[in-house]
PDB file of C-alpha atoms and ligand atoms in Angstrom:
ATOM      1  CA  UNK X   1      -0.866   0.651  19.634  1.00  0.00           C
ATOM      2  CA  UNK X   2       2.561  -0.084  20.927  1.00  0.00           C
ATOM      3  CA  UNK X   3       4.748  -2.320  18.270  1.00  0.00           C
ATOM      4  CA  UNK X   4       7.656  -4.657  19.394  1.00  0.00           C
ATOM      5  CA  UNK X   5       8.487  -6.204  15.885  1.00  0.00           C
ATOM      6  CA  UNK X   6       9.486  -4.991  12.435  1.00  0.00           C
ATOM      7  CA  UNK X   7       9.578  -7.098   9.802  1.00  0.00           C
ATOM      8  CA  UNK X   8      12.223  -5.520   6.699  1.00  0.00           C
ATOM      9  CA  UNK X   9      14.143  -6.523   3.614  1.00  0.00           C
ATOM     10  CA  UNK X  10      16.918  -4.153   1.986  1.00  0.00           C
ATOM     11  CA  UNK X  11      17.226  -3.398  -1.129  1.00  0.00           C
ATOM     12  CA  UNK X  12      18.819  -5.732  -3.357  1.00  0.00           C
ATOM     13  CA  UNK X  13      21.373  -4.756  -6.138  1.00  0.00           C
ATOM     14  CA  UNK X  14      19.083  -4.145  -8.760  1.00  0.00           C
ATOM     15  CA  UNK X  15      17.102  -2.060  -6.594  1.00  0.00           C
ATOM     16  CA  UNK X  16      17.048   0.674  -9.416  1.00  0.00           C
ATOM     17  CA  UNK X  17      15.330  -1.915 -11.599  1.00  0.00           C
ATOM     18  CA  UNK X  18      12.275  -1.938  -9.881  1.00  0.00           C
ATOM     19  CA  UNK X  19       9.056   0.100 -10.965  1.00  0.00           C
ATOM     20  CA  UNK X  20       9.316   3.638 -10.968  1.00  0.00           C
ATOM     21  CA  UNK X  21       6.815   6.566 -12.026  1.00  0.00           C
ATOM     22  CA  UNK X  22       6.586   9.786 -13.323  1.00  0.00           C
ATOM     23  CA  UNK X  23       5.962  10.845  -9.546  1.00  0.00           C
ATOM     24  CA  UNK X  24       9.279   9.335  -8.111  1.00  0.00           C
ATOM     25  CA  UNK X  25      11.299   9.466 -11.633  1.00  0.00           C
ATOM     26  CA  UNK X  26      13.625   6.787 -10.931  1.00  0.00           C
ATOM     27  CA  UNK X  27      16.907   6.267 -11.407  1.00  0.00           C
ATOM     28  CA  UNK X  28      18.343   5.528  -7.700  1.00  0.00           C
ATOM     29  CA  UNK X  29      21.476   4.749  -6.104  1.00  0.00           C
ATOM     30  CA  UNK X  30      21.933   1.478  -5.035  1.00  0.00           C
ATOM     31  CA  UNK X  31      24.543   2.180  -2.455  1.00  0.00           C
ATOM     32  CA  UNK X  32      22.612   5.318  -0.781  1.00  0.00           C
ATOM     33  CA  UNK X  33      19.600   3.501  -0.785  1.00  0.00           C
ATOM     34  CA  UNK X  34      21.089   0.550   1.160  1.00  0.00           C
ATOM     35  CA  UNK X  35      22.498   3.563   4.010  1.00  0.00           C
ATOM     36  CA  UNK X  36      19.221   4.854   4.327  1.00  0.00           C
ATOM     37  CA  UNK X  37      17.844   1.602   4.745  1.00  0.00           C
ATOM     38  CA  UNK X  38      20.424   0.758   7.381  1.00  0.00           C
ATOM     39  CA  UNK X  39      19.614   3.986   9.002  1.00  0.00           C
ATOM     40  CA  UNK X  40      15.760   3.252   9.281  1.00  0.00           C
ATOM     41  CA  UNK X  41      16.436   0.157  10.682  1.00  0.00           C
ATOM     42  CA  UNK X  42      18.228   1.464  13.388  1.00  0.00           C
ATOM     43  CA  UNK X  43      15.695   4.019  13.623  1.00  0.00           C
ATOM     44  CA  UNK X  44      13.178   1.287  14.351  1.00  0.00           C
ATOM     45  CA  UNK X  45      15.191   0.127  17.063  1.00  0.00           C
ATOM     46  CA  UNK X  46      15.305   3.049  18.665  1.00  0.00           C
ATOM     47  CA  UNK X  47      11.816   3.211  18.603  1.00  0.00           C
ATOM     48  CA  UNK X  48      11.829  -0.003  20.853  1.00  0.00           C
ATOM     49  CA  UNK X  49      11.641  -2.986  17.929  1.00  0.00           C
ATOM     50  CA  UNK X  50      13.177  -5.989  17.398  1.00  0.00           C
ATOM     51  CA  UNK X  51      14.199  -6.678  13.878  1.00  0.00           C
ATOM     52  CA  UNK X  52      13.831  -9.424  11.441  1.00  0.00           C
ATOM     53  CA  UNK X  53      15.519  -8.907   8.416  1.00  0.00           C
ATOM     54  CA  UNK X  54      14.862 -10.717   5.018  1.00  0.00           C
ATOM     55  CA  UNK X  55      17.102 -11.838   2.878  1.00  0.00           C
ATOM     56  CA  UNK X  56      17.174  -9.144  -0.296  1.00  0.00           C
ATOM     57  CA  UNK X  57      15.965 -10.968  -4.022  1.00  0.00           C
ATOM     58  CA  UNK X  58      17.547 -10.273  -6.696  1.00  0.00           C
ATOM     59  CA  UNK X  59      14.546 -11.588  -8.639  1.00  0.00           C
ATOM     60  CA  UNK X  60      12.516  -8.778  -7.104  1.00  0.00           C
ATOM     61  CA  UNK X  61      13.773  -5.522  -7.231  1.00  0.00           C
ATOM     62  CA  UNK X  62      10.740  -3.952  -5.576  1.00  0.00           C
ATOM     63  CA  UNK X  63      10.539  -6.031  -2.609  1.00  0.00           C
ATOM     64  CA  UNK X  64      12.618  -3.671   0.105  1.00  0.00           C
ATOM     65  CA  UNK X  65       8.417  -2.466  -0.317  1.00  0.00           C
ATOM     66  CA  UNK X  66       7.545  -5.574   2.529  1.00  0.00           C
ATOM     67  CA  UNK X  67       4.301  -3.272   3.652  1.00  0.00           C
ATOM     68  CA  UNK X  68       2.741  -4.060   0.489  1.00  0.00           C
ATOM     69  CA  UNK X  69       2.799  -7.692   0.723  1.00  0.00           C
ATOM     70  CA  UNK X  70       0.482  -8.219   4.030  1.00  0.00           C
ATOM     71  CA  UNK X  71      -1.781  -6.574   6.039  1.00  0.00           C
ATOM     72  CA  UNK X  72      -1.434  -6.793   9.985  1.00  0.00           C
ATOM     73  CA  UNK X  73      -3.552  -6.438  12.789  1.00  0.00           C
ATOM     74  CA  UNK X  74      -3.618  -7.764  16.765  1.00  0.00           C
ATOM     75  CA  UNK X  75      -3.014 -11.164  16.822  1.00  0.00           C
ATOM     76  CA  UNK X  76      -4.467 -11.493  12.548  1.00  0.00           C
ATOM     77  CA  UNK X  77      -2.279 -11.451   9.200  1.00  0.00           C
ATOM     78  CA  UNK X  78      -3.193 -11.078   6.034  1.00  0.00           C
ATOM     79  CA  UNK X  79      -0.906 -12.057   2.950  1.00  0.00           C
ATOM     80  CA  UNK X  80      -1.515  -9.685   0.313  1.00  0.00           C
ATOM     81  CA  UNK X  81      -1.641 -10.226  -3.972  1.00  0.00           C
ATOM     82  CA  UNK X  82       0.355  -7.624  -4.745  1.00  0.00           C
ATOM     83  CA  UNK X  83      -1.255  -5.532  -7.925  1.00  0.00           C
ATOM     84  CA  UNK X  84       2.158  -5.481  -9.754  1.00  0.00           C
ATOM     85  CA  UNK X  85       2.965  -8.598 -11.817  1.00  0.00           C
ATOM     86  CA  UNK X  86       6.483  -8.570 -10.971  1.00  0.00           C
ATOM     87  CA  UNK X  87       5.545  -8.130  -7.369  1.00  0.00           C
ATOM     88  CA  UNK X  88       3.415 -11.128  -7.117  1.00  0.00           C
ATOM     89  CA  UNK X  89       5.716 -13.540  -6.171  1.00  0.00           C
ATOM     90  CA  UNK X  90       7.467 -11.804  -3.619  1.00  0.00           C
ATOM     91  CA  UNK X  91       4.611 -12.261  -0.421  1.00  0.00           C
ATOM     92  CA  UNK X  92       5.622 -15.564  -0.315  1.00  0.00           C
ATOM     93  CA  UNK X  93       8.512 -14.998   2.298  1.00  0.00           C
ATOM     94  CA  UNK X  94       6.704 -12.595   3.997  1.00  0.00           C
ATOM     95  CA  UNK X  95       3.817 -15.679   4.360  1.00  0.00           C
ATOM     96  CA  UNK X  96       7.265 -17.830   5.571  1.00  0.00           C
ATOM     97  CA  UNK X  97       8.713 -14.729   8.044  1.00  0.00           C
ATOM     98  CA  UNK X  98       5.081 -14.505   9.664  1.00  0.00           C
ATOM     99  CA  UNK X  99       4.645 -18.058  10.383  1.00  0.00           C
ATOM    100  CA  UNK X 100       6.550 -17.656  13.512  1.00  0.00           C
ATOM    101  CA  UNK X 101       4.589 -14.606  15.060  1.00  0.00           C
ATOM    102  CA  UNK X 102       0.907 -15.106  13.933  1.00  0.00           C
ATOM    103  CA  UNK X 103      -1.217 -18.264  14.729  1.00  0.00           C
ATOM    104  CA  UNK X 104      -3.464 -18.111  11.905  1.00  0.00           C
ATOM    105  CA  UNK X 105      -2.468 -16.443   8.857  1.00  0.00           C
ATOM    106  CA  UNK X 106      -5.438 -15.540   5.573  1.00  0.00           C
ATOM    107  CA  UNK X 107      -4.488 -14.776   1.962  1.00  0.00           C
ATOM    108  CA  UNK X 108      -5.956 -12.623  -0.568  1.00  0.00           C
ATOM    109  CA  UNK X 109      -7.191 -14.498  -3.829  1.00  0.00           C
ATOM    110  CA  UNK X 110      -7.112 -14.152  -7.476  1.00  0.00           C
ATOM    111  CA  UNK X 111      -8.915 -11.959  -8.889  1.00  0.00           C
ATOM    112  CA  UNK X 112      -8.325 -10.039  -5.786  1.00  0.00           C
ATOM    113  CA  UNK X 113      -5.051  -7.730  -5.642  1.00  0.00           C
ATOM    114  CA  UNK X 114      -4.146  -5.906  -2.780  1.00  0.00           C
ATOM    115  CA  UNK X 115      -1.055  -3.852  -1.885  1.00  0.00           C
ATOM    116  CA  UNK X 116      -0.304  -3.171   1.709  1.00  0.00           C
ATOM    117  CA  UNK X 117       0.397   0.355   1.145  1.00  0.00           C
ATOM    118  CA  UNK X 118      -3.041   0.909   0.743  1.00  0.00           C
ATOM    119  CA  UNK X 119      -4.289   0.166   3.902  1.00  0.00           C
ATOM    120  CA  UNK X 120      -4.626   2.150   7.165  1.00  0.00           C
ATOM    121  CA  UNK X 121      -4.952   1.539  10.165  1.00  0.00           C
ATOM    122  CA  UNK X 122      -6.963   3.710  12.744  1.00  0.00           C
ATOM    123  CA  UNK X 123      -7.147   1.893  15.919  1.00  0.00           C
ATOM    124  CA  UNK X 124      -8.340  -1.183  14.719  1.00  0.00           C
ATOM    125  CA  UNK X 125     -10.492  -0.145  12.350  1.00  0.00           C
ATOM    126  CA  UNK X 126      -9.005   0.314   8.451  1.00  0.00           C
ATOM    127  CA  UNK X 127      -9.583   2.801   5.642  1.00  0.00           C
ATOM    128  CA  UNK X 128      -8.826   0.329   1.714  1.00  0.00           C
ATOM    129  CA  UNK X 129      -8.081   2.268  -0.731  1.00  0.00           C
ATOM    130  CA  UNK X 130      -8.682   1.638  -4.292  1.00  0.00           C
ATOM    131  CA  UNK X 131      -6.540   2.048  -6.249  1.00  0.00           C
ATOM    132  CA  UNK X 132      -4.058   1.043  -9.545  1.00  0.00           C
ATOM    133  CA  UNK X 133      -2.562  -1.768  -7.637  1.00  0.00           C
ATOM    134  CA  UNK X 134      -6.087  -2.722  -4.978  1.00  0.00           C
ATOM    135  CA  UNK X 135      -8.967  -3.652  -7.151  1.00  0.00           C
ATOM    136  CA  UNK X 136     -12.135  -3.898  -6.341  1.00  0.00           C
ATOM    137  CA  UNK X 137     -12.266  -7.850  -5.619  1.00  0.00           C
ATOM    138  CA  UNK X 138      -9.129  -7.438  -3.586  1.00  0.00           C
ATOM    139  CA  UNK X 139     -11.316  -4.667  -1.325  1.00  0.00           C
ATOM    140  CA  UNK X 140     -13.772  -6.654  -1.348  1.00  0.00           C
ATOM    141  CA  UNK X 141     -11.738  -9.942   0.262  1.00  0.00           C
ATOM    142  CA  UNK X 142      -9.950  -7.786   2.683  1.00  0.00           C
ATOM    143  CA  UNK X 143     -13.208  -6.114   4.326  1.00  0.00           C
ATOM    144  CA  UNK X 144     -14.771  -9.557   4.628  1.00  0.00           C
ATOM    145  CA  UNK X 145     -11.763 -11.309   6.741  1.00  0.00           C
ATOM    146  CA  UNK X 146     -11.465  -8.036   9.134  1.00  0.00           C
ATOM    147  CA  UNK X 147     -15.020  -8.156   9.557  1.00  0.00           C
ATOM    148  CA  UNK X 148     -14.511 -11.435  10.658  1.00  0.00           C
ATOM    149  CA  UNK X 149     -11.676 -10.284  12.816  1.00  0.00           C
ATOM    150  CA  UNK X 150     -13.961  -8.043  14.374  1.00  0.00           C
ATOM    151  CA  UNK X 151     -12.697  -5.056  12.304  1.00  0.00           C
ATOM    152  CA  UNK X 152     -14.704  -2.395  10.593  1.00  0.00           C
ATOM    153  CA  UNK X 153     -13.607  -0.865   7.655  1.00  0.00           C
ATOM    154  CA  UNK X 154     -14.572   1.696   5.154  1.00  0.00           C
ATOM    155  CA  UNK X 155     -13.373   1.997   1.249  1.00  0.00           C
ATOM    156  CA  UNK X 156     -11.750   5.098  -0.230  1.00  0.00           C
ATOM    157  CA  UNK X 157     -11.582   5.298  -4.101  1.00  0.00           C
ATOM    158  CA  UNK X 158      -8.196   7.138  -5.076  1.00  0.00           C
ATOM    159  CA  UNK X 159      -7.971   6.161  -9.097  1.00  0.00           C
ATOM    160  CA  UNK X 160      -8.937   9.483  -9.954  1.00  0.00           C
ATOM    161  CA  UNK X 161      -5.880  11.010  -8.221  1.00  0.00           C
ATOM    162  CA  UNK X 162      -2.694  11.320 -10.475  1.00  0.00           C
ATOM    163  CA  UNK X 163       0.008  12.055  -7.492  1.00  0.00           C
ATOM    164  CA  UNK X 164      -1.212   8.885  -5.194  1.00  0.00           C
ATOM    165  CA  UNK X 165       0.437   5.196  -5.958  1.00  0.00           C
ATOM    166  CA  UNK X 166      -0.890   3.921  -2.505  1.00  0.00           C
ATOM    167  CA  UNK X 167      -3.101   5.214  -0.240  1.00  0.00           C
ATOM    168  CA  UNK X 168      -0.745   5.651   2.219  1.00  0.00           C
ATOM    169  CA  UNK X 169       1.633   7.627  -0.530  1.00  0.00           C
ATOM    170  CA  UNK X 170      -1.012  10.594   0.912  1.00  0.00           C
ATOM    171  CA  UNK X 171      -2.153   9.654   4.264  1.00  0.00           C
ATOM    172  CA  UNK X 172      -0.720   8.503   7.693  1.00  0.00           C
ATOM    173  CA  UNK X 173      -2.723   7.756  11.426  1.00  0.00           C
ATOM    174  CA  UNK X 174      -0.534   9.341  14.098  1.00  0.00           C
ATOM    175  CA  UNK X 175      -2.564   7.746  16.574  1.00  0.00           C
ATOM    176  CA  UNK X 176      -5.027   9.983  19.321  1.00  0.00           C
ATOM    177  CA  UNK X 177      -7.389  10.888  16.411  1.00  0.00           C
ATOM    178  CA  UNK X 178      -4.858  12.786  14.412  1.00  0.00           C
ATOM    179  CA  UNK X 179      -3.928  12.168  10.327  1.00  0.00           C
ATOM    180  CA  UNK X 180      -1.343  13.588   8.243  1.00  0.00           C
ATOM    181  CA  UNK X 181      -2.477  13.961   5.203  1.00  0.00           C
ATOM    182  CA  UNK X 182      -1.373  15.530   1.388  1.00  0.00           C
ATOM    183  CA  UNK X 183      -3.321  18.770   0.344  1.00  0.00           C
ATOM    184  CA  UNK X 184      -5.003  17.323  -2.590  1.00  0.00           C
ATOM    185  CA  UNK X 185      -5.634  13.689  -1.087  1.00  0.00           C
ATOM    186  CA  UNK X 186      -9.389  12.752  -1.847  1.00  0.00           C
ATOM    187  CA  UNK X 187      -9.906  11.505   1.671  1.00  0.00           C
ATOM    188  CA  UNK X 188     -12.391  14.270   3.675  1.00  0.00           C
ATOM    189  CA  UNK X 189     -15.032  11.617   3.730  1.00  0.00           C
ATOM    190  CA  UNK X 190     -13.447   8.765   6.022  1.00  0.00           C
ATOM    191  CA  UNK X 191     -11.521  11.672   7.834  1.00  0.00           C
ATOM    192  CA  UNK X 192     -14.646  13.407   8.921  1.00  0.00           C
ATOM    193  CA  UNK X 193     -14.708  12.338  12.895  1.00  0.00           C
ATOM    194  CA  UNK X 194     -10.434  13.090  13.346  1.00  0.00           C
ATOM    195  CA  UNK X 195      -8.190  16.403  13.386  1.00  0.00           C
ATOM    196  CA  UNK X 196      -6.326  16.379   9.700  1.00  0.00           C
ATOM    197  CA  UNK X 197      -2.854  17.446   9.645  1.00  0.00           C
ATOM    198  CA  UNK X 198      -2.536  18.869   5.542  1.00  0.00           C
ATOM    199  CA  UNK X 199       0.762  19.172   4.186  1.00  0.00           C
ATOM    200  CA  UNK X 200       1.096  21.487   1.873  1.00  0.00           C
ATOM    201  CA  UNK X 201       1.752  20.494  -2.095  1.00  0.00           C
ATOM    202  CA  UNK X 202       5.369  21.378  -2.196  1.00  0.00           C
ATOM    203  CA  UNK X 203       5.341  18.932   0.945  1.00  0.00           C
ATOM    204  CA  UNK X 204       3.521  16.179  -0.351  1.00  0.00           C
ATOM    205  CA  UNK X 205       5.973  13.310  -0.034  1.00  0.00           C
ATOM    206  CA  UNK X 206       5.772  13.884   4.069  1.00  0.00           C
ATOM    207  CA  UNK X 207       2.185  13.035   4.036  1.00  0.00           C
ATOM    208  CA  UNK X 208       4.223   9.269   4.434  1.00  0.00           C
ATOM    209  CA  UNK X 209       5.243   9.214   7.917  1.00  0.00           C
ATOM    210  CA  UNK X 210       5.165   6.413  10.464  1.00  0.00           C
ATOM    211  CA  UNK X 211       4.179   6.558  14.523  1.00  0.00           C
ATOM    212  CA  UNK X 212       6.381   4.137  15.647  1.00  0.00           C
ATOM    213  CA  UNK X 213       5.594   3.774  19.944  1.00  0.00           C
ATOM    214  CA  UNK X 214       6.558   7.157  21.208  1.00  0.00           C
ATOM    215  CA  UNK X 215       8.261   8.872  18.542  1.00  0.00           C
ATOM    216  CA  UNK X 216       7.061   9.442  14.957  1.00  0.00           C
ATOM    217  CA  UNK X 217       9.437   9.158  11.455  1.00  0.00           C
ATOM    218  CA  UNK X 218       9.289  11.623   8.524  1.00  0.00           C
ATOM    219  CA  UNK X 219      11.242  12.087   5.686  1.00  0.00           C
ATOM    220  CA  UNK X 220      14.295  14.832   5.875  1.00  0.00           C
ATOM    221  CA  UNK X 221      13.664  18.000   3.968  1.00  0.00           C
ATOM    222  CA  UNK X 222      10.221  18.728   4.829  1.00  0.00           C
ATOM    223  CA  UNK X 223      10.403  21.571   7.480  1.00  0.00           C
ATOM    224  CA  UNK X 224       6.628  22.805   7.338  1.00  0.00           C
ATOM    225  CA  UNK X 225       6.088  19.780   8.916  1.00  0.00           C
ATOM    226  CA  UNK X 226       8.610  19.046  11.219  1.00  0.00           C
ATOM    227  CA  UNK X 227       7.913  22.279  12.695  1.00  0.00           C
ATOM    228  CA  UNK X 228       4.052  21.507  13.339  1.00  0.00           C
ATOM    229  CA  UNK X 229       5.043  18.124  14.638  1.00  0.00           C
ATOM    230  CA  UNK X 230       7.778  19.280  16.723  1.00  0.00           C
ATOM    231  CA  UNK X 231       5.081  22.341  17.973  1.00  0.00           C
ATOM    232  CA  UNK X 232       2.974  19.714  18.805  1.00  0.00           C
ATOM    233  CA  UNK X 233       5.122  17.976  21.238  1.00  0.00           C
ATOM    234  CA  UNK X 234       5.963  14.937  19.370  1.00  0.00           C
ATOM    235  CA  UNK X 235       9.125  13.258  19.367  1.00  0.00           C
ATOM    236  CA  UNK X 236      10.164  13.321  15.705  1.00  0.00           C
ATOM    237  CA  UNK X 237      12.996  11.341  13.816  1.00  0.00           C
ATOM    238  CA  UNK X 238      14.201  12.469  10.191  1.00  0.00           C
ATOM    239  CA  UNK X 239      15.243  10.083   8.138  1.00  0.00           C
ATOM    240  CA  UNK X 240      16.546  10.623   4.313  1.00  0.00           C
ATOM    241  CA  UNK X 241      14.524   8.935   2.234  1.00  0.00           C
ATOM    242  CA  UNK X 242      15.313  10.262  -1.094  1.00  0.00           C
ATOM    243  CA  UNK X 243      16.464   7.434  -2.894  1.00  0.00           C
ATOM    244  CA  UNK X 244      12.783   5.461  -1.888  1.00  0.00           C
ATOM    245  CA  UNK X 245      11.281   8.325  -2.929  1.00  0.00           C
ATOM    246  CA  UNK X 246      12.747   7.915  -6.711  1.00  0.00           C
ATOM    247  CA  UNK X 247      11.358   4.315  -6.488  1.00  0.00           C
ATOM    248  CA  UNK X 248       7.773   5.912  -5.629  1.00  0.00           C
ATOM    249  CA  UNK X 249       8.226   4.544  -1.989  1.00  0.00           C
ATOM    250  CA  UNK X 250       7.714   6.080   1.238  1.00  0.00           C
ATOM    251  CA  UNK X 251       8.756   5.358   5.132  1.00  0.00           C
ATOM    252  CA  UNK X 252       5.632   3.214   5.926  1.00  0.00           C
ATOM    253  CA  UNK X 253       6.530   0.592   2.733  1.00  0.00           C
ATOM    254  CA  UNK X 254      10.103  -0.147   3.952  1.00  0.00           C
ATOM    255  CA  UNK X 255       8.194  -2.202   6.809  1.00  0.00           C
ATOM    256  CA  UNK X 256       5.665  -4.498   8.110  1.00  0.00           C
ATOM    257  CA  UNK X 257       5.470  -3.403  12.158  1.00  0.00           C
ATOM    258  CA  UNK X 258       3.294  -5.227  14.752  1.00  0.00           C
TER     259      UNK X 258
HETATM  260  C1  CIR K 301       6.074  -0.093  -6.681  1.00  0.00           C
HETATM  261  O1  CIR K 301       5.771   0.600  -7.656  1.00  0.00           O
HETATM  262  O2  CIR K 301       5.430  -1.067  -6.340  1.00  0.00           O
HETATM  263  C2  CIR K 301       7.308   0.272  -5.902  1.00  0.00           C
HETATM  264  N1  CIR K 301       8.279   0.851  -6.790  1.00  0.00           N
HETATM  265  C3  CIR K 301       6.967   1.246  -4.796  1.00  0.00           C
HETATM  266  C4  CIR K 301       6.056   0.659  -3.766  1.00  0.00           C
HETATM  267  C5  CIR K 301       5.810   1.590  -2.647  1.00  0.00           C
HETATM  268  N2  CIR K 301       5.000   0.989  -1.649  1.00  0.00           N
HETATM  269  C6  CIR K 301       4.117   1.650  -0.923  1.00  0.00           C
HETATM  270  O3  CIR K 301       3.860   2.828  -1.146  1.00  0.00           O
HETATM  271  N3  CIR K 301       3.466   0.952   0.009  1.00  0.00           N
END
């Protein structure tokens, strides 16, 4: 699927505030954070998108995480309820920065939660995962409007799994039939028909990469698997990411692309 639109917000000030695990361990840098941001924008637009860029909230300190807060397919969007409570509140300007681009535009309900990050895409159809933030209601919603967009989808339960926030934390679609995914990911049974790319445990935070029209983005500092990418013949941009990473979040969250 080729993408000509990214839709991002940086970091605000109290990005440090925001919620962090024992898997990212906190504590980042405002000011590196907003370079790297600036640096995967521009990555993006190498990549052939045009950007809009969100104001940053203060009131939010999570919400440089725009993935989370919709779900996006050809010519359909989905506003999300993100699982966080302090995230709730922030998919209403994605809602207002989609108007413009997508004709009719559905919304998970309460009960339902739903984080972005937990949903792939594999050429129009989706793997949902469940998870801490995606409950079971919020699965449930999300499966009924793609049907109705003509989408199948399948559900993947990833609770169990102590090094997986999202999903997507574990698991990216490179497109062609070919996954990335973390060693330990509990995934074998939706990935049964495509070719599975494992990174290995010390590489686990590069299972988060993003095809983005011909090249794909990883994280910097993960050789193992820049080297099979690069082997492979794709065109591969590194981007640090470490300060993200702290916050639990990977290259897919820092964007909604279509
Ligand atoms: C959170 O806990 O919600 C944020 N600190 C990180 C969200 C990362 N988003 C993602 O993986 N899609």
């Amino acid at each position: 699927m080729r993408f000509t639109q990214a839709i991002v917000r940086p970091p605000a000030a109290n990005f440090a505030a925001g919620i962090a695990s024992a898997i990212g361990g906190g504590g980042a840098d405002v000011t590196l954070a907003l370079a790297q941001h600036a640096r995967y924008c521009a990555a993006l637009r190498t990549c052939g998108l045009q950007l809009t860029r969100l104001a940053a909230d203060l009131r939010h300190p999570d919400s440089t995480f725009i993935e989370d807060t919709a779900v996006l397919s050809a010519g359909a969007a989905i506003i999300t309820r993100p699982g966080a409570a302090s995230r709730l509140a922030e998919a209403a300007a994605t809602l207002e920065s989609l108007r413009g681009f997508f004709g009719t535009i559905h919304e998970i309900k309460a009960p339902g939660t739903l984080d972005g990050g937990d949903v792939c895409e594999i050429d129009g159809d989706f793997v949902i995962g469940l998870s801490g933030r995606t409950n079971e209601e919020g699965a449930r919603q999300l499966a009924a409007l793609l049907t109705n967009l003509g989408h199948k989808s399948v559900v993947v339960d990833i609770r169990a799994s102590s090094t997986l926030l999202h999903l997507k934390t574990g698991l990216s679609y490179l497109g062609d039939g070919v996954f990335v995914a973390s060693a330990d990911a509990p995934f074998e049974d939706a990935l049964k028909r495509f070719e599975v790319i494992r990174v290995s445990p010390a590489e686990a935070y590069a299972a988060n990469c993003i095809r983005v029209n011909d090249h794909i983005v990883i994280a910097a500092g993960y050789p193992e698997l820049l080297a099979i990418l690069t082997a492979r013949g794709y065109r591969v941009l590194e981007l640090g990411m470490s300060e993200f990473r702290k916050m639990d979040g990977g290259l897919s969250c820092l964007s909604l692309r279509f």
